Amino acid sequence: MNLRRRAGTGLFAAAAALAATLGLVTPAEAAIHDCRVSGDRAICAYVTGIDSGSWLQMRTGPGYGYADVPNGRLNNGQEVGLACWTTGDGAADNPNYRYWMRVDVGVRSGFVNDWYLDTGNPDVWKQRIRQC
């Protein structure tokens, strides 16, 4: 990646972070999609926004005080099935964003804050994903 692109990416990230802090944007503006989890049809999304070398930890409930799901680490780009949604703790990067998804990766399931999934606007995905 050349320096010009890297600088532009940094400016975009800074602007997005400021907008998120002010509550002007929702999580990554993408969309849920149909997929298969363990052979079964599901509604899915991808993990996004996790720092390089880090992961998104699945929890047993919709908050950071809940226990970690054993072997429940998710990486950027990993596809997860979306079982249902609820509210809980705010996201670490946006305390005002309180939606959590119960996700399924086939061999385990747990909760993650929706801020780190490319689900798009809650007004859209609430029409397809049931509340827990």
Coordinates of N, CA, C and O in Angstrom, one line a residue, residues 12-76:
F12 N -10.1 8.7 6.7 CA -11.4 8.1 6.7 C -11.7 7.5 8.0 O -12.8 7.6 8.6
A13 N -10.8 6.7 8.6 CA -11.0 6.0 9.9 C -11.2 7.0 11.0 O -12.1 6.8 11.8
A14 N -10.5 8.1 11.0 CA -10.6 9.2 12.0 C -12.0 9.8 11.9 O -12.7 10.0 12.9
A15 N -12.4 10.1 10.6 CA -13.7 10.7 10.4 C -14.8 9.8 10.9 O -15.8 10.2 11.5
A16 N -14.7 8.5 10.5 CA -15.7 7.5 10.9 C -15.8 7.4 12.4 O -16.9 7.3 13.0
A17 N -14.6 7.4 13.1 CA -14.6 7.3 14.6 C -15.3 8.5 15.2 O -16.1 8.4 16.1
L18 N -15.0 9.7 14.7 CA -15.7 10.9 15.2 C -17.2 10.8 15.0 O -18.0 11.1 15.9
A19 N -17.6 10.4 13.8 CA -19.0 10.3 13.5 C -19.7 9.3 14.4 O -20.8 9.5 15.0
A20 N -19.0 8.2 14.7 CA -19.5 7.1 15.6 C -19.7 7.7 17.0 O -20.7 7.4 17.7
T21 N -18.7 8.4 17.5 CA -18.7 9.0 18.8 C -19.9 10.0 18.9 O -20.6 10.0 20.0
L22 N -20.2 10.7 17.9 CA -21.3 11.6 17.9 C -22.7 11.0 17.6 O -23.7 11.6 17.7
G23 N -22.6 9.7 17.4 CA -23.9 8.9 17.1 C -24.5 9.2 15.8 O -25.6 9.0 15.6
L24 N -23.6 9.5 14.8 CA -24.1 9.9 13.5 C -24.1 8.7 12.5 O -24.7 8.8 11.4
V25 N -23.5 7.6 12.9 CA -23.5 6.4 12.0 C -23.8 5.2 12.8 O -23.8 5.1 14.0
T26 N -24.2 4.2 12.0 CA -24.5 2.8 12.6 C -23.3 2.0 12.4 O -22.3 2.5 11.7
P27 N -23.3 0.7 12.8 CA -22.2 -0.1 12.5 C -21.9 -0.2 11.0 O -22.7 0.3 10.2
A28 N -20.8 -0.8 10.6 CA -20.4 -0.9 9.2 C -21.7 -1.0 8.3 O -22.5 -1.8 8.5
E29 N -21.8 -0.1 7.4 CA -23.0 0.0 6.5 C -22.9 -1.1 5.5 O -22.5 -0.9 4.3
A30 N -23.2 -2.3 5.8 CA -23.3 -3.4 4.9 C -24.7 -4.0 5.1 O -25.6 -3.4 5.5
A31 N -24.8 -5.3 4.8 CA -26.1 -5.9 4.9 C -25.9 -7.4 5.3 O -24.9 -8.0 5.0
I32 N -26.9 -7.8 6.0 CA -27.0 -9.3 6.3 C -27.2 -10.0 5.0 O -27.6 -9.5 4.0
H33 N -26.8 -11.3 5.0 CA -27.0 -12.1 3.8 C -27.4 -13.6 4.2 O -27.2 -14.0 5.4
D34 N -27.9 -14.3 3.3 CA -28.2 -15.7 3.5 C -27.0 -16.5 3.4 O -26.1 -16.3 2.5
C35 N -26.9 -17.6 4.2 CA -25.7 -18.5 4.1 C -26.2 -19.8 4.7 O -27.3 -20.0 5.0
R36 N -25.2 -20.7 5.0 CA -25.4 -21.9 5.7 C -24.4 -22.1 6.8 O -23.3 -21.8 6.7
V37 N -25.0 -22.5 8.0 CA -24.2 -22.8 9.1 C -24.4 -24.2 9.5 O -25.5 -24.6 9.8
S38 N -23.4 -25.0 9.4 CA -23.5 -26.5 9.7 C -24.5 -27.1 8.8 O -25.3 -28.0 9.2
G39 N -24.6 -26.6 7.5 CA -25.6 -27.2 6.6 C -27.0 -26.6 6.6 O -27.8 -26.9 5.8
D40 N -27.3 -25.9 7.7 CA -28.6 -25.3 7.8 C -28.6 -23.9 7.3 O -27.7 -23.1 7.4
R41 N -29.8 -23.5 6.7 CA -29.9 -22.1 6.2 C -29.9 -21.1 7.4 O -30.5 -21.4 8.4
A42 N -29.3 -20.0 7.2 CA -29.2 -19.0 8.2 C -29.1 -17.6 7.6 O -28.8 -17.5 6.4
I43 N -29.2 -16.6 8.4 CA -29.0 -15.2 8.1 C -27.6 -14.9 8.7 O -27.4 -15.2 9.9
C44 N -26.7 -14.4 7.9 CA -25.3 -14.2 8.4 C -24.8 -12.8 8.2 O -25.4 -12.0 7.5
A45 N -23.6 -12.6 8.8 CA -22.9 -11.3 8.7 C -21.4 -11.7 8.9 O -21.1 -12.8 9.3
Y46 N -20.6 -10.7 8.6 CA -19.1 -10.9 8.8 C -18.6 -10.0 9.9 O -19.2 -8.9 10.2
V47 N -17.6 -10.5 10.7 CA -17.0 -9.8 11.7 C -16.1 -8.7 11.1 O -15.5 -8.9 10.1
T48 N -16.2 -7.5 11.6 CA -15.4 -6.4 11.1 C -15.0 -5.4 12.2 O -15.6 -5.4 13.2
G49 N -14.0 -4.6 11.9 CA -13.6 -3.6 12.8 C -12.7 -4.0 13.9 O -12.5 -3.2 14.9
I50 N -12.2 -5.2 13.9 CA -11.3 -5.7 15.0 C -9.9 -5.3 14.7 O -9.4 -5.6 13.6
D51 N -9.2 -4.8 15.7 CA -7.8 -4.5 15.5 C -7.0 -5.7 15.0 O -7.2 -6.8 15.5
S52 N -6.0 -5.4 14.2 CA -5.1 -6.4 13.7 C -4.4 -7.1 14.9 O -4.0 -6.4 15.9
G53 N -4.3 -8.4 14.9 CA -3.7 -9.2 16.0 C -4.7 -9.4 17.2 O -4.3 -10.0 18.2
S54 N -5.9 -8.9 17.0 CA -6.9 -9.1 18.1 C -8.0 -9.9 17.6 O -8.0 -10.4 16.5
W55 N -9.1 -10.1 18.4 CA -10.2 -10.9 18.1 C -11.4 -10.4 18.8 O -11.3 -9.5 19.7
L56 N -12.6 -10.8 18.4 CA -13.9 -10.5 19.0 C -14.2 -11.8 19.8 O -14.3 -12.9 19.3
Q57 N -14.4 -11.6 21.1 CA -14.7 -12.7 22.0 C -16.2 -12.9 22.2 O -17.0 -11.9 22.5
M58 N -16.7 -14.1 21.9 CA -18.1 -14.4 22.2 C -18.3 -14.5 23.7 O -17.4 -15.0 24.4
R59 N -19.5 -14.1 24.2 CA -19.8 -14.1 25.6 C -21.1 -15.0 25.8 O -21.8 -15.2 24.8
T60 N -21.3 -15.4 27.0 CA -22.4 -16.2 27.3 C -23.7 -15.4 27.4 O -24.8 -15.9 27.5
G61 N -23.6 -14.1 27.5 CA -24.7 -13.2 27.6 C -24.4 -11.8 26.9 O -23.2 -11.6 26.5
P62 N -25.3 -10.9 26.8 CA -25.2 -9.6 26.1 C -24.4 -8.6 26.9 O -25.0 -7.5 27.2
G63 N -23.2 -8.8 27.3 CA -22.5 -7.8 28.1 C -21.1 -8.3 28.4 O -20.8 -9.5 28.3
Y64 N -20.2 -7.4 28.7 CA -18.8 -7.7 28.9 C -18.5 -8.4 30.2 O -17.5 -9.0 30.5
G65 N -19.5 -8.4 31.1 CA -19.4 -9.1 32.4 C -19.8 -10.5 32.4 O -19.5 -11.3 33.3
Y66 N -20.3 -11.0 31.2 CA -20.6 -12.4 31.1 C -19.4 -13.2 30.7 O -18.4 -12.6 30.2
A67 N -19.4 -14.5 31.1 CA -18.2 -15.3 30.8 C -17.9 -15.4 29.3 O -18.8 -15.4 28.5
D68 N -16.6 -15.6 29.0 CA -16.2 -15.9 27.7 C -16.7 -17.3 27.3 O -16.7 -18.2 28.1
V69 N -17.2 -17.4 26.0 CA -17.5 -18.7 25.4 C -16.1 -19.4 25.2 O -15.3 -18.8 24.5
P70 N -15.9 -20.6 25.7 CA -14.6 -21.3 25.4 C -14.4 -21.4 23.9 O -15.3 -21.8 23.2
N71 N -13.2 -21.1 23.5 CA -12.8 -21.1 22.1 C -13.7 -20.3 21.2 O -14.0 -20.6 20.1
G72 N -14.2 -19.2 21.8 CA -15.2 -18.3 21.1 C -14.5 -17.1 20.5 O -15.2 -16.0 20.5
R73 N -13.3 -17.2 20.0 CA -12.7 -16.0 19.4 C -13.0 -15.9 17.9 O -12.9 -16.9 17.2
L74 N -13.5 -14.7 17.5 CA -13.8 -14.5 16.1 C -12.9 -13.5 15.5 O -12.5 -12.5 16.2
N75 N -12.5 -13.7 14.3 CA -11.6 -12.8 13.6 C -12.2 -12.0 12.5 O -13.3 -12.4 12.0
N76 N -11.6 -10.9 12.1 CA -12.1 -10.1 11.0 C -12.4 -10.9 9.8 O -11.6 -11.8 9.5

